[in-house]
Short mmCIF file of C-alpha atoms (C1' of nucleotides) in Angstrom, two decimals:
data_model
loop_
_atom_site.label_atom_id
_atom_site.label_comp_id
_atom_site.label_asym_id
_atom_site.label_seq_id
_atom_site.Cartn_x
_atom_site.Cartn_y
_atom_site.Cartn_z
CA UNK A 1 251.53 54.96 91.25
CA UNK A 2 248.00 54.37 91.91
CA UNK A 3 246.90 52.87 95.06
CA UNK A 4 250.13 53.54 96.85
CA UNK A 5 250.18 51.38 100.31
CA UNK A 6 252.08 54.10 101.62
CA UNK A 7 249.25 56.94 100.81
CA UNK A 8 246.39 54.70 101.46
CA UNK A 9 243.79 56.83 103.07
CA UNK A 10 243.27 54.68 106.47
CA UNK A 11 239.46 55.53 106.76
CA UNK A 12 239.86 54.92 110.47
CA UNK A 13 238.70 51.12 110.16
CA UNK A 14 235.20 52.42 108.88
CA UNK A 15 232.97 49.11 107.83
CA UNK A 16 236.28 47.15 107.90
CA UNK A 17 235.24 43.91 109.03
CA UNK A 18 237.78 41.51 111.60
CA UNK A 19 241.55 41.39 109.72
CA UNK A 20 241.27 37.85 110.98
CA UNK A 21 244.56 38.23 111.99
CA UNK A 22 246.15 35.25 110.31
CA UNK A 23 248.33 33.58 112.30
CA UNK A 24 251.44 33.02 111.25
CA UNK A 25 251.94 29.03 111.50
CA UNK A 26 253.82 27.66 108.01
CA UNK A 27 252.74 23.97 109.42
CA UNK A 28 249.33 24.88 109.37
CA UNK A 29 249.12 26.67 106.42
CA UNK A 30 250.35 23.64 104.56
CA UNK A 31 248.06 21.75 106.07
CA UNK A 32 245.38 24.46 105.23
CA UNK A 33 246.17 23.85 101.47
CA UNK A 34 246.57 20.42 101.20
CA UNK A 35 242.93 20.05 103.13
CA UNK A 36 241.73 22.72 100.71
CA UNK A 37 243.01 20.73 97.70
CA UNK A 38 241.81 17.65 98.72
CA UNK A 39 238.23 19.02 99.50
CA UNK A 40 238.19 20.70 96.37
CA UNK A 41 238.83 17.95 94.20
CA UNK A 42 236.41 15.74 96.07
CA UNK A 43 233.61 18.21 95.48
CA UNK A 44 234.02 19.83 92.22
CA UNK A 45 236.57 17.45 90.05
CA UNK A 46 239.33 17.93 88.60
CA UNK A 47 237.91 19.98 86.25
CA UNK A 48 237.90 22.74 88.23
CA UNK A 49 240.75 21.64 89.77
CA UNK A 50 243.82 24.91 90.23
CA UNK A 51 246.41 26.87 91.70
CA UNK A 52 243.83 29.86 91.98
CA UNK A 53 241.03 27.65 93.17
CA UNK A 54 243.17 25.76 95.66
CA UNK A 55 244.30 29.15 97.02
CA UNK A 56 241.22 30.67 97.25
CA UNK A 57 239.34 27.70 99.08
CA UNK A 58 242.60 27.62 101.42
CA UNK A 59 241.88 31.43 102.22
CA UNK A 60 245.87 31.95 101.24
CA UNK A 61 247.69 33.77 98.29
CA UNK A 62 248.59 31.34 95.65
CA UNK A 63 251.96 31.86 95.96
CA UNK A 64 252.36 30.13 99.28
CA UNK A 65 251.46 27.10 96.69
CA UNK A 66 254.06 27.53 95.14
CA UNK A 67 256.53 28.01 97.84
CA UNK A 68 255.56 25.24 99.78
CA UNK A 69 254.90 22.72 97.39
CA UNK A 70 256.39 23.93 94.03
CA UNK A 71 253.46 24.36 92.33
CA UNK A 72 250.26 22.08 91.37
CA UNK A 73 252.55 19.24 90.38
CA UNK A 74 253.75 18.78 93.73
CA UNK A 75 250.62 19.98 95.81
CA UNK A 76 249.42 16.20 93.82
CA UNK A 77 252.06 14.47 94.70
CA UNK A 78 251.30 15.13 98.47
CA UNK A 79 247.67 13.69 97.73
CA UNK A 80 248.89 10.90 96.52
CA UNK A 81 251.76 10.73 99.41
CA UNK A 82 247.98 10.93 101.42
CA UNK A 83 246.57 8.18 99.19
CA UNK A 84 248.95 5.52 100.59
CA UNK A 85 246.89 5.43 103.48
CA UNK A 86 243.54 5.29 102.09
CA UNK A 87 242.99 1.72 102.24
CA UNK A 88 244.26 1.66 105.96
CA UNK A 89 241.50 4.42 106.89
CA UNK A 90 238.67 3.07 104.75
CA UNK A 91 238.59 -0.92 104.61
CA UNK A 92 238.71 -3.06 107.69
CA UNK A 93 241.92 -5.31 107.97
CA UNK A 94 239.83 -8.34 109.82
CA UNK A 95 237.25 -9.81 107.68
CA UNK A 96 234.96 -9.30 110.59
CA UNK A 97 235.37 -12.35 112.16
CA UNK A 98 234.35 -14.86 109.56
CA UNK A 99 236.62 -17.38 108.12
CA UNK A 100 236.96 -17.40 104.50
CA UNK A 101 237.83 -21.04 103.00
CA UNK A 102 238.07 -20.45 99.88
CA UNK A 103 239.46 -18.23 97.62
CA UNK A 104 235.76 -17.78 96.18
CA UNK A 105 234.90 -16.71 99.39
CA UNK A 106 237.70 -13.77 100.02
CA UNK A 107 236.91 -12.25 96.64
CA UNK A 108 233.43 -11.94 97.28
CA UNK A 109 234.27 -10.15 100.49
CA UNK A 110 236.87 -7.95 99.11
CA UNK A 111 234.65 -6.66 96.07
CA UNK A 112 231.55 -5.93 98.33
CA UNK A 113 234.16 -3.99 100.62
CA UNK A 114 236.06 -2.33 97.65
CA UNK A 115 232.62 -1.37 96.35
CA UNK A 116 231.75 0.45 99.91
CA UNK A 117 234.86 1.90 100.24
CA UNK A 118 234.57 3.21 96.96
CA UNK A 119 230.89 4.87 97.18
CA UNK A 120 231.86 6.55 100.53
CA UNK A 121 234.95 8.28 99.09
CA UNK A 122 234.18 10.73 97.32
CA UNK A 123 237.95 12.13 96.36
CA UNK A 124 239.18 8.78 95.39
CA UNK A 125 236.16 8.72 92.97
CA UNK A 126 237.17 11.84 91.03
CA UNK A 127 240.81 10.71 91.00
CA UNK A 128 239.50 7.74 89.52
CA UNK A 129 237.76 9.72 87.14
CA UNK A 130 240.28 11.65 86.21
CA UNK A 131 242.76 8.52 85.92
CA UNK A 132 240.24 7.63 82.73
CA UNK A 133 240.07 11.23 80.84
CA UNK A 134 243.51 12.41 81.11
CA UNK A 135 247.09 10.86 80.54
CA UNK A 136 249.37 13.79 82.23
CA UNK A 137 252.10 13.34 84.44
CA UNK A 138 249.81 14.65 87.21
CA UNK A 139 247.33 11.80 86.76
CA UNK A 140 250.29 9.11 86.57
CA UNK A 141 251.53 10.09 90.34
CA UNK A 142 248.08 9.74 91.94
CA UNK A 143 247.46 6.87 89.49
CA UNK A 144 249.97 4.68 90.70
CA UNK A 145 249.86 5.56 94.55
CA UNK A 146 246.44 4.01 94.42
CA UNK A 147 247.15 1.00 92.43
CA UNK A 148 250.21 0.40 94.43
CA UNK A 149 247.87 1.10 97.90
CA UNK A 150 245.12 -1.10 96.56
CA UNK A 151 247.43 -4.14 95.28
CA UNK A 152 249.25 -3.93 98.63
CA UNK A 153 246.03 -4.25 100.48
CA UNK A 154 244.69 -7.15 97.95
CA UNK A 155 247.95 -9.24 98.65
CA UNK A 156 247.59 -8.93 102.49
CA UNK A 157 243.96 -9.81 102.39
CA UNK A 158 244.74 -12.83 100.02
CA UNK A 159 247.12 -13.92 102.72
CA UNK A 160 247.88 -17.83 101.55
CA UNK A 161 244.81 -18.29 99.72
CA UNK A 162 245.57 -18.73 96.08
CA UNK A 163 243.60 -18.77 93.38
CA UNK A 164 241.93 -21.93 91.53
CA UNK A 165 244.42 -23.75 89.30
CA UNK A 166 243.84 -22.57 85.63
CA UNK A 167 242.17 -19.49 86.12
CA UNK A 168 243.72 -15.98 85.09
CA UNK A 169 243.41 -14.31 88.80
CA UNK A 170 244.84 -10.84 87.84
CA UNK A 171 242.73 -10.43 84.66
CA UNK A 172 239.71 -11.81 86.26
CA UNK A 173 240.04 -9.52 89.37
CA UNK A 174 241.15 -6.59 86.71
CA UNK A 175 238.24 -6.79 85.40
CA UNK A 176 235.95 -7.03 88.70
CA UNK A 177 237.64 -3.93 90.12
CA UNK A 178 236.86 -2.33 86.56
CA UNK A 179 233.15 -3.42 86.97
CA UNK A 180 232.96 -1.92 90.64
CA UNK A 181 234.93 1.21 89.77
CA UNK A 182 232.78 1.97 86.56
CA UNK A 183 229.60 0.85 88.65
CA UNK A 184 230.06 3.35 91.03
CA UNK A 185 231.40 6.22 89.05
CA UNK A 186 228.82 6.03 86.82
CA UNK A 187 225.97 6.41 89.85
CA UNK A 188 227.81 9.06 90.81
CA UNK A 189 227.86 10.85 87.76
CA UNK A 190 224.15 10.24 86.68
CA UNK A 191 222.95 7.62 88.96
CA UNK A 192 222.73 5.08 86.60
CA UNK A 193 224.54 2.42 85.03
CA UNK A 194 223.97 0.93 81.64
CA UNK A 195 220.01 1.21 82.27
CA UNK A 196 220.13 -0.16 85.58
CA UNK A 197 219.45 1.98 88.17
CA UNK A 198 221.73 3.76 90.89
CA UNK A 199 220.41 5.42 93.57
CA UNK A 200 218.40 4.03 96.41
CA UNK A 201 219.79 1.48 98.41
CA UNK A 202 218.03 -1.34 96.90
CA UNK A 203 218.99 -0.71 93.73
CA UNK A 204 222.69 -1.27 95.20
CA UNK A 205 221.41 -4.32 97.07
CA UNK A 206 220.00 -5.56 93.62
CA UNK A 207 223.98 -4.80 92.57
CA UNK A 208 225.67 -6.08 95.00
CA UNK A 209 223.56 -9.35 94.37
CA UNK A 210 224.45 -9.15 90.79
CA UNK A 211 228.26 -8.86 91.68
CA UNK A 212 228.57 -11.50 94.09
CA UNK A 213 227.12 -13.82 91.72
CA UNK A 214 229.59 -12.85 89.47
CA UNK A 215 232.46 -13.67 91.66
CA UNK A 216 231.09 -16.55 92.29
CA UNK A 217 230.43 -17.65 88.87
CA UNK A 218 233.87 -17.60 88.36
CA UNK A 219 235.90 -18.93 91.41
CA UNK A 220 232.94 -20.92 92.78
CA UNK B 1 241.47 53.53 63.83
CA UNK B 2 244.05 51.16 63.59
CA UNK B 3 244.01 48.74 60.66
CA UNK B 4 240.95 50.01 58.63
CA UNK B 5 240.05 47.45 55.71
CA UNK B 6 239.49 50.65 53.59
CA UNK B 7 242.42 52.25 54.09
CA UNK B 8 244.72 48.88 53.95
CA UNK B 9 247.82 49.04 51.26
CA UNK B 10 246.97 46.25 48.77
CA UNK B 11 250.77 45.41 48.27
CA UNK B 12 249.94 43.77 45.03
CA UNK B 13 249.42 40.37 46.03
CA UNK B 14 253.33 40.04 46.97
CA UNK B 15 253.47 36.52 48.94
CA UNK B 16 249.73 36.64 49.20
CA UNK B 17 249.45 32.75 49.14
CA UNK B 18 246.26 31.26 47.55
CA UNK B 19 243.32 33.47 48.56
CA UNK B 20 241.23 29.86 48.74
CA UNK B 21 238.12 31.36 47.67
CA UNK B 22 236.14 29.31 50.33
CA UNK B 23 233.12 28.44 48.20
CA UNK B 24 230.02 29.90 51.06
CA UNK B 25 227.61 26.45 50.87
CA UNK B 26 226.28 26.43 54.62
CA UNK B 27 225.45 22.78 54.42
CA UNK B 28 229.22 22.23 53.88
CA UNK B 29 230.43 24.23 56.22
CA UNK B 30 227.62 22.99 58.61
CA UNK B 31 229.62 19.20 57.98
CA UNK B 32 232.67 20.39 58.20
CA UNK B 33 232.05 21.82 62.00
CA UNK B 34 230.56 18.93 62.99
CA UNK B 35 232.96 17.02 61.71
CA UNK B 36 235.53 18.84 63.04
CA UNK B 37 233.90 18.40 66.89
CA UNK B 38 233.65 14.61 66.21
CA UNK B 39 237.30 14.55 65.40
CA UNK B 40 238.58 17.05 68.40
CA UNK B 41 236.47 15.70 70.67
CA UNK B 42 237.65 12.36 70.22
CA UNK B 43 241.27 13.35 69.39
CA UNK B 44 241.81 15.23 72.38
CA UNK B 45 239.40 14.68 74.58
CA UNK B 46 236.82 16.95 76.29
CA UNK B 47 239.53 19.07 78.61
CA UNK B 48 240.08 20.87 75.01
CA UNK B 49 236.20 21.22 73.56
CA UNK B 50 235.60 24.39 73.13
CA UNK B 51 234.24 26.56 70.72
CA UNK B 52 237.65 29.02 69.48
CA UNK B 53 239.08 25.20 69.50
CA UNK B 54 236.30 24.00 66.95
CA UNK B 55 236.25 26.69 65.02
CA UNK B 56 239.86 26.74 64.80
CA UNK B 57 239.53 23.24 63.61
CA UNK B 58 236.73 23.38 61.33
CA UNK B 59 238.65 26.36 59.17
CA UNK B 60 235.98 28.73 59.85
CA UNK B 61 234.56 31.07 62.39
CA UNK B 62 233.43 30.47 66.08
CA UNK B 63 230.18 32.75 64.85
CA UNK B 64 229.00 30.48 62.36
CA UNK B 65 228.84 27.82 64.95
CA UNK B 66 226.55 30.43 67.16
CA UNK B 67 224.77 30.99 63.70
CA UNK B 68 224.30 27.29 62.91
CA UNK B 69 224.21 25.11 65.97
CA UNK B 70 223.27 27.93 68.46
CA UNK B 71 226.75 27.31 70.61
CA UNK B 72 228.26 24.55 71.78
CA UNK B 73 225.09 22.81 73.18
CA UNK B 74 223.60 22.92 69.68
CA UNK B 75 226.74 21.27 68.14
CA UNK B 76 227.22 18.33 71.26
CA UNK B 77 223.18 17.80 70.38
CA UNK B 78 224.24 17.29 67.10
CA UNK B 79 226.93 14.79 67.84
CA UNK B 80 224.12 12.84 69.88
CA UNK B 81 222.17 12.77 66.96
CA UNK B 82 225.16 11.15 65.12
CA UNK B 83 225.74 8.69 67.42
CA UNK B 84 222.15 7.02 67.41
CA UNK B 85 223.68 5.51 64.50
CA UNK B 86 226.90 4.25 66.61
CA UNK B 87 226.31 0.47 66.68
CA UNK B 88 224.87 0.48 63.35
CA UNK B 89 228.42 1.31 61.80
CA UNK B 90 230.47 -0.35 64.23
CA UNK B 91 228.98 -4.18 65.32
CA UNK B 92 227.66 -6.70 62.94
CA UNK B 93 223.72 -7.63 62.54
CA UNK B 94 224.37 -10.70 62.44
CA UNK B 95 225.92 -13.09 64.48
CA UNK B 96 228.57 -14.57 61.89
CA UNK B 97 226.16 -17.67 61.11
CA UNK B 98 226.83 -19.29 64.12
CA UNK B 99 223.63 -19.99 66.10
CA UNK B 100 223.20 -18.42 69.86
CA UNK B 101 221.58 -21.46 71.44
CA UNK B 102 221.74 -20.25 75.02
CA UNK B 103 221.58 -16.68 76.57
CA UNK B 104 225.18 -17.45 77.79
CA UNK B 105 226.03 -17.75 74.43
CA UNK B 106 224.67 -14.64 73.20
CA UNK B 107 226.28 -12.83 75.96
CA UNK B 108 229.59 -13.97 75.20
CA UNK B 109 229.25 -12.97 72.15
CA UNK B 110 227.75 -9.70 72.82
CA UNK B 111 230.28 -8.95 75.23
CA UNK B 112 233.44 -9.50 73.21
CA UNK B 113 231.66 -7.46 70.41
CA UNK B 114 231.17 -4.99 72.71
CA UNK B 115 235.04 -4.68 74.03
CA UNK B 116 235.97 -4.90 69.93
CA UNK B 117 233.83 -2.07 69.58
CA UNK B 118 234.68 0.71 71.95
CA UNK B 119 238.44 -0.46 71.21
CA UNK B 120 238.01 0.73 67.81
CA UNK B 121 236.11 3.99 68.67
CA UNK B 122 237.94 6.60 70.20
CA UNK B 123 235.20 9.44 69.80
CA UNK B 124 232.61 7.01 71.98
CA UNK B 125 235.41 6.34 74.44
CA UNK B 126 236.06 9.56 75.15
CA UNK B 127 231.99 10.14 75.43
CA UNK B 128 232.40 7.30 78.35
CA UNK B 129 234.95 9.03 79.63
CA UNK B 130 232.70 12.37 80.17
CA UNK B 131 229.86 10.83 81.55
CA UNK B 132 231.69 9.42 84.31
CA UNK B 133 233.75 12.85 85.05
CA UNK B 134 230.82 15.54 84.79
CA UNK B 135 227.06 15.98 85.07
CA UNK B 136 226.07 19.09 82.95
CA UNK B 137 223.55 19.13 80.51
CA UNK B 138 225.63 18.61 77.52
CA UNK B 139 227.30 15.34 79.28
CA UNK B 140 223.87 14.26 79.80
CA UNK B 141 222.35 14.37 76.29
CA UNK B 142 224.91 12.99 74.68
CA UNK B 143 224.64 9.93 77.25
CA UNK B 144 221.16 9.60 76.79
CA UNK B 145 221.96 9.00 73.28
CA UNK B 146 224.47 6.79 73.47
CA UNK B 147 222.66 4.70 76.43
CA UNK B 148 219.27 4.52 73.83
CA UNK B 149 221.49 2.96 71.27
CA UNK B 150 222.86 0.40 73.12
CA UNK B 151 219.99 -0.17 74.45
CA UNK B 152 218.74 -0.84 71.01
CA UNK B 153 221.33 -3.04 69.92
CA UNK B 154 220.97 -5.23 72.97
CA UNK B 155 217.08 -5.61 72.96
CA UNK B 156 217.72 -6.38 68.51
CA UNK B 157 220.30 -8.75 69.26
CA UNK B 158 218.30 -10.53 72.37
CA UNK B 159 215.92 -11.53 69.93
CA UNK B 160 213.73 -14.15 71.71
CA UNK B 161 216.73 -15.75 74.09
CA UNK B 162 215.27 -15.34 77.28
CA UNK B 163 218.15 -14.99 80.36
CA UNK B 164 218.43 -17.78 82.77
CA UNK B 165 215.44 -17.74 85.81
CA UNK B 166 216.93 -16.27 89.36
CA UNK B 167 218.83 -14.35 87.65
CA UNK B 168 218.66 -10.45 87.23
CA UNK B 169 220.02 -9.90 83.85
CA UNK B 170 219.70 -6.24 83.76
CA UNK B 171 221.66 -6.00 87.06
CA UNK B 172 224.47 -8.79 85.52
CA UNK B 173 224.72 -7.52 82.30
CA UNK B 174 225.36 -3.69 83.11
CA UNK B 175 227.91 -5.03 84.98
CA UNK B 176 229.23 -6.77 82.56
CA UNK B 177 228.89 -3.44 80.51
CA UNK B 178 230.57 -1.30 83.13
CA UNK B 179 233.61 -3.54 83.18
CA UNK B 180 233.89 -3.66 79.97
CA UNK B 181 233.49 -0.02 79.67
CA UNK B 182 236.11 0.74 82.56
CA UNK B 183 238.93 -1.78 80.81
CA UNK B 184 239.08 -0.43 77.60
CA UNK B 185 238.72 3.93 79.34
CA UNK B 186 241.70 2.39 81.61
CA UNK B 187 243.77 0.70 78.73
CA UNK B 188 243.44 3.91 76.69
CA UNK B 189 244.63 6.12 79.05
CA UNK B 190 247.38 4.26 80.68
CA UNK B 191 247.92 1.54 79.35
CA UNK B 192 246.41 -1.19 82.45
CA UNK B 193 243.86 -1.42 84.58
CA UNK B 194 244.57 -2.68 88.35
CA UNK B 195 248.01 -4.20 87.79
CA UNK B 196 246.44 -6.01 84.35
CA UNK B 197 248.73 -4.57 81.15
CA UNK B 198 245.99 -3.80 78.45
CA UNK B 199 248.86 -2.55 75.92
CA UNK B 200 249.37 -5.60 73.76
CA UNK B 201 246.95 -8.01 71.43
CA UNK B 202 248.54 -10.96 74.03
CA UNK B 203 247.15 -8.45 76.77
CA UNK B 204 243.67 -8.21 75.25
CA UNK B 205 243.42 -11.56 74.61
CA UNK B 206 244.44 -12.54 78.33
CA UNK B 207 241.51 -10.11 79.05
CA UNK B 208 238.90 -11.70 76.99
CA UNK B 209 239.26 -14.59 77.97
CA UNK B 210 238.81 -13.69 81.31
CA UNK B 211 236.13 -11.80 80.56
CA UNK B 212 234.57 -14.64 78.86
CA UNK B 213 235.00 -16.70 81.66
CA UNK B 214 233.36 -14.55 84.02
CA UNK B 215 230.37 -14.03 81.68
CA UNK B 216 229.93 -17.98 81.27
CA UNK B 217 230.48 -18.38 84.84
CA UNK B 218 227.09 -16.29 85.32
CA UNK B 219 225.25 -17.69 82.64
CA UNK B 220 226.56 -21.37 82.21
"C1'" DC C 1 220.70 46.47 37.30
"C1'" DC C 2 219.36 46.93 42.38
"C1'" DG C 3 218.32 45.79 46.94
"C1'" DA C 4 218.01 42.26 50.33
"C1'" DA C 5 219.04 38.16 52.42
"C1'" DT C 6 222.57 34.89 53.20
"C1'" DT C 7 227.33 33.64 54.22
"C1'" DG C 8 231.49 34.51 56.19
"C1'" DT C 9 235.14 37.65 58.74
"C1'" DC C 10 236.90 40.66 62.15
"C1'" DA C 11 237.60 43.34 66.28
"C1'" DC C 12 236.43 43.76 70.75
"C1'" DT C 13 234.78 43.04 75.70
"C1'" DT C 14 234.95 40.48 79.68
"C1'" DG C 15 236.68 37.21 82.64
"C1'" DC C 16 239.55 33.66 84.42
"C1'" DC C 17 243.79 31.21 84.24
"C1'" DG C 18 248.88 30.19 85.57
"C1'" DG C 19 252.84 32.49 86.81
"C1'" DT C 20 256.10 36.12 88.75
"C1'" DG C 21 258.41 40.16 90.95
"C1'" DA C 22 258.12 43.27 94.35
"C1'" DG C 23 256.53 44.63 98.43
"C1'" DT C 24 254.51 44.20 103.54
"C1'" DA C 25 254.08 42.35 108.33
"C1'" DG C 26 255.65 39.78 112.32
"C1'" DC C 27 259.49 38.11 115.16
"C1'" DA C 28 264.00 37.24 116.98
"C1'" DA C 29 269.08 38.32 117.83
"C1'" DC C 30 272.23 41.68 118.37
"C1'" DG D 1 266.60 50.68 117.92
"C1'" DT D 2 267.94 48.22 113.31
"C1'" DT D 3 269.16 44.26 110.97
"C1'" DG D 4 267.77 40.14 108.91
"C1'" DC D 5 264.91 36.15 108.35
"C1'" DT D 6 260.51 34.12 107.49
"C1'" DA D 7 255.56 34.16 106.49
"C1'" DC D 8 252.52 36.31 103.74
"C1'" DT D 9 250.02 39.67 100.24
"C1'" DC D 10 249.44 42.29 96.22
"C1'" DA D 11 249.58 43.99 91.60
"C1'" DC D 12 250.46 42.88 87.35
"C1'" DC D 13 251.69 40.18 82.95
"C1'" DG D 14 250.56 37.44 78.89
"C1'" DG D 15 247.37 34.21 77.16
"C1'" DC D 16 243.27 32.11 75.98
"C1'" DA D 17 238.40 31.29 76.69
"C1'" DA D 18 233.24 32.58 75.58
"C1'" DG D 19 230.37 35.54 73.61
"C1'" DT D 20 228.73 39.76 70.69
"C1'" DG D 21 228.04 43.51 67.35
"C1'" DA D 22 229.41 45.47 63.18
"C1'" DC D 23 230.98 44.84 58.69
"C1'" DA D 24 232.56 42.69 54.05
"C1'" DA D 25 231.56 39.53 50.37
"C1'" DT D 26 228.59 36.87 47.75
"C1'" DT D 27 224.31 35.23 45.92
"C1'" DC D 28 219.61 35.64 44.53
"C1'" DG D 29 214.88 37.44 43.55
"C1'" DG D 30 212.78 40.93 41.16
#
DNA sequence: CCGAATTGTCACTTGCCGGTGAGTAGCAAC
DNA sequence: GTTGCTACTCACCGGCAAGTGACAATTCGG
């Protein structure tokens, strides 16, 4: 046997630097990796998204990964567990105070706050990403957390507001949330959209214009 | 050495199935990998586009793409080059015979030609798809491309309808673009897009009209 | 016919991936 | 102590990726 633990030569701890002395906390080593995952996926994508990569950000062997979460497929799953809560962290439940009359008036709130909450996260962005260029089992968990997060928060915002009579709410709103998510994914990819511009914050003012007039174009 | 050609036992052609005598025409083979990355790439997506996978697909190989298209940059170059022709193929000149008397009108058009469009084109889509999940050089080329097209097809089309006053059109209509954009990348990958089923004709036509709605509810 | 360029094939290196089996280090009860 | 449990590390496997250099097969100019 070659590098035999038992005949290592102990070089009397020449330029060994600290041992770091791990301490031995299973809790916090879980929570090491699942920080490590999340950070990774906000930051590189899930492209470079793995049980290696995980493991070495976390500063742990990747078969702690395994052990405490049954591999990537689970390690996921507790993002998305994590996901439930994004809308509770990122979006104010008030409406700050103003009233909102009309159903017109909610929805043009809620996208301008979806479209904040959206910009400032950046690992809800990939997952969104990765929701549109992949169809694995993977993608379906953290998929539906977040829709099932983000309809729960739409219904308690809507409280007993409804919608004007003959209009399609859930296609027309579909299709807003499409807008913002595509908007913002797309600035974040190449900070542009379609020719229009994506990076200062007037060309998101000039945007957010264009999307409120939108919403109101439709529900008035 | 193991295996040397010269030394190989000819076994007499015993189930030696069709030698194929591939006929050596570079401009053929030159099609045939592009061809091939057209079809992969929008087959399976960019997760799988490689150059063995290529190759593999193309019948030939991986060198010849080195040889030809100078690696995988060369060949995704190539596919940009291709796609300067997208709109060309895929949406009518004309507008049917019916006159656009308003800009609304045109863009309600546009729009719905637009959604028909990237339905039908699963090689584009999955172009979308990359631009909003990576930033590397390839990604950005072949975006460049595909945003000069449209670009194109949208000033052609325009013609001399001039967009409403007060209103920022190129803010509206990317927009417009990006929902449009995000729908069909959602629908294709699971099916719905924020609680909206996109799996159906009923389901698309639910979503036009929505989508029409919102666009006339901009531009009157 | 001959040599050279073109076209296509193959074997190989290197490197990273997911996954696994076997082993080490700390810590408590007996 | 030593026994046993838990937390953790390591070495290694097979597989597939990109990229490269050498070689075989064909065609063409003279």
């Amino acid at each position: 046997m070659l590098n035999d633990p038992l005949v290592l030569t102990p070089i009397a701890g020449a330029t060994r630097a600290e041992p770091e002395k791990r301490v031995r906390d299973r809790g916090a080593t879980e929570k090491a990796i699942l920080k490590a995952a999340k950070s990774l996926l906000a930051e590189e994508g899930f492209q470079n998204f793995g049980i290696n990569a995980v493991a070495r950000r976390a500063g742990c062997d990747k078969q702690l990964i395994y052990r405490y979460y049954g591999g990537l497929n689970g390690l996921v799953e507790a993002i998305g567990a994590d996901l439930g809560t994004w809308v509770k962290d990122r979006i104010p439940e008030d409406t700050g105070g103003m009233f909102l009359l009309t159903y017109g008036d909610l929805m043009e709130r809620l996208s301008l706050l979806f479209l904040e909450a959206l910009r400032d996260d950046p690992l809800v962005r990939r997952i969104v990403a990765w929701e549109v260029s992949e169809n694995t089992e993977q993608v379906r968990r953290l998929s539906e957390a977040r829709s099932k997060a983000l309809a729960n928060w739409l219904e308690r915002m809507r409280g007993s507001l409804a919608p004007p009579k003959g209009i399609d709410a859930v296609a027309v709103n579909a299709i807003v949330i499409a807008a913002i998510q595509h908007l913002v994914l797309s600035a974040s990819a190449g900070g542009q959209c379609a020719g229009l511009s994506l990076k200062t914050p007037k060309d998101w003012e000039k945007a957010a214009t264009a999307l409120k007039r939108i919403v109101r174009g439709v529900y008035g």
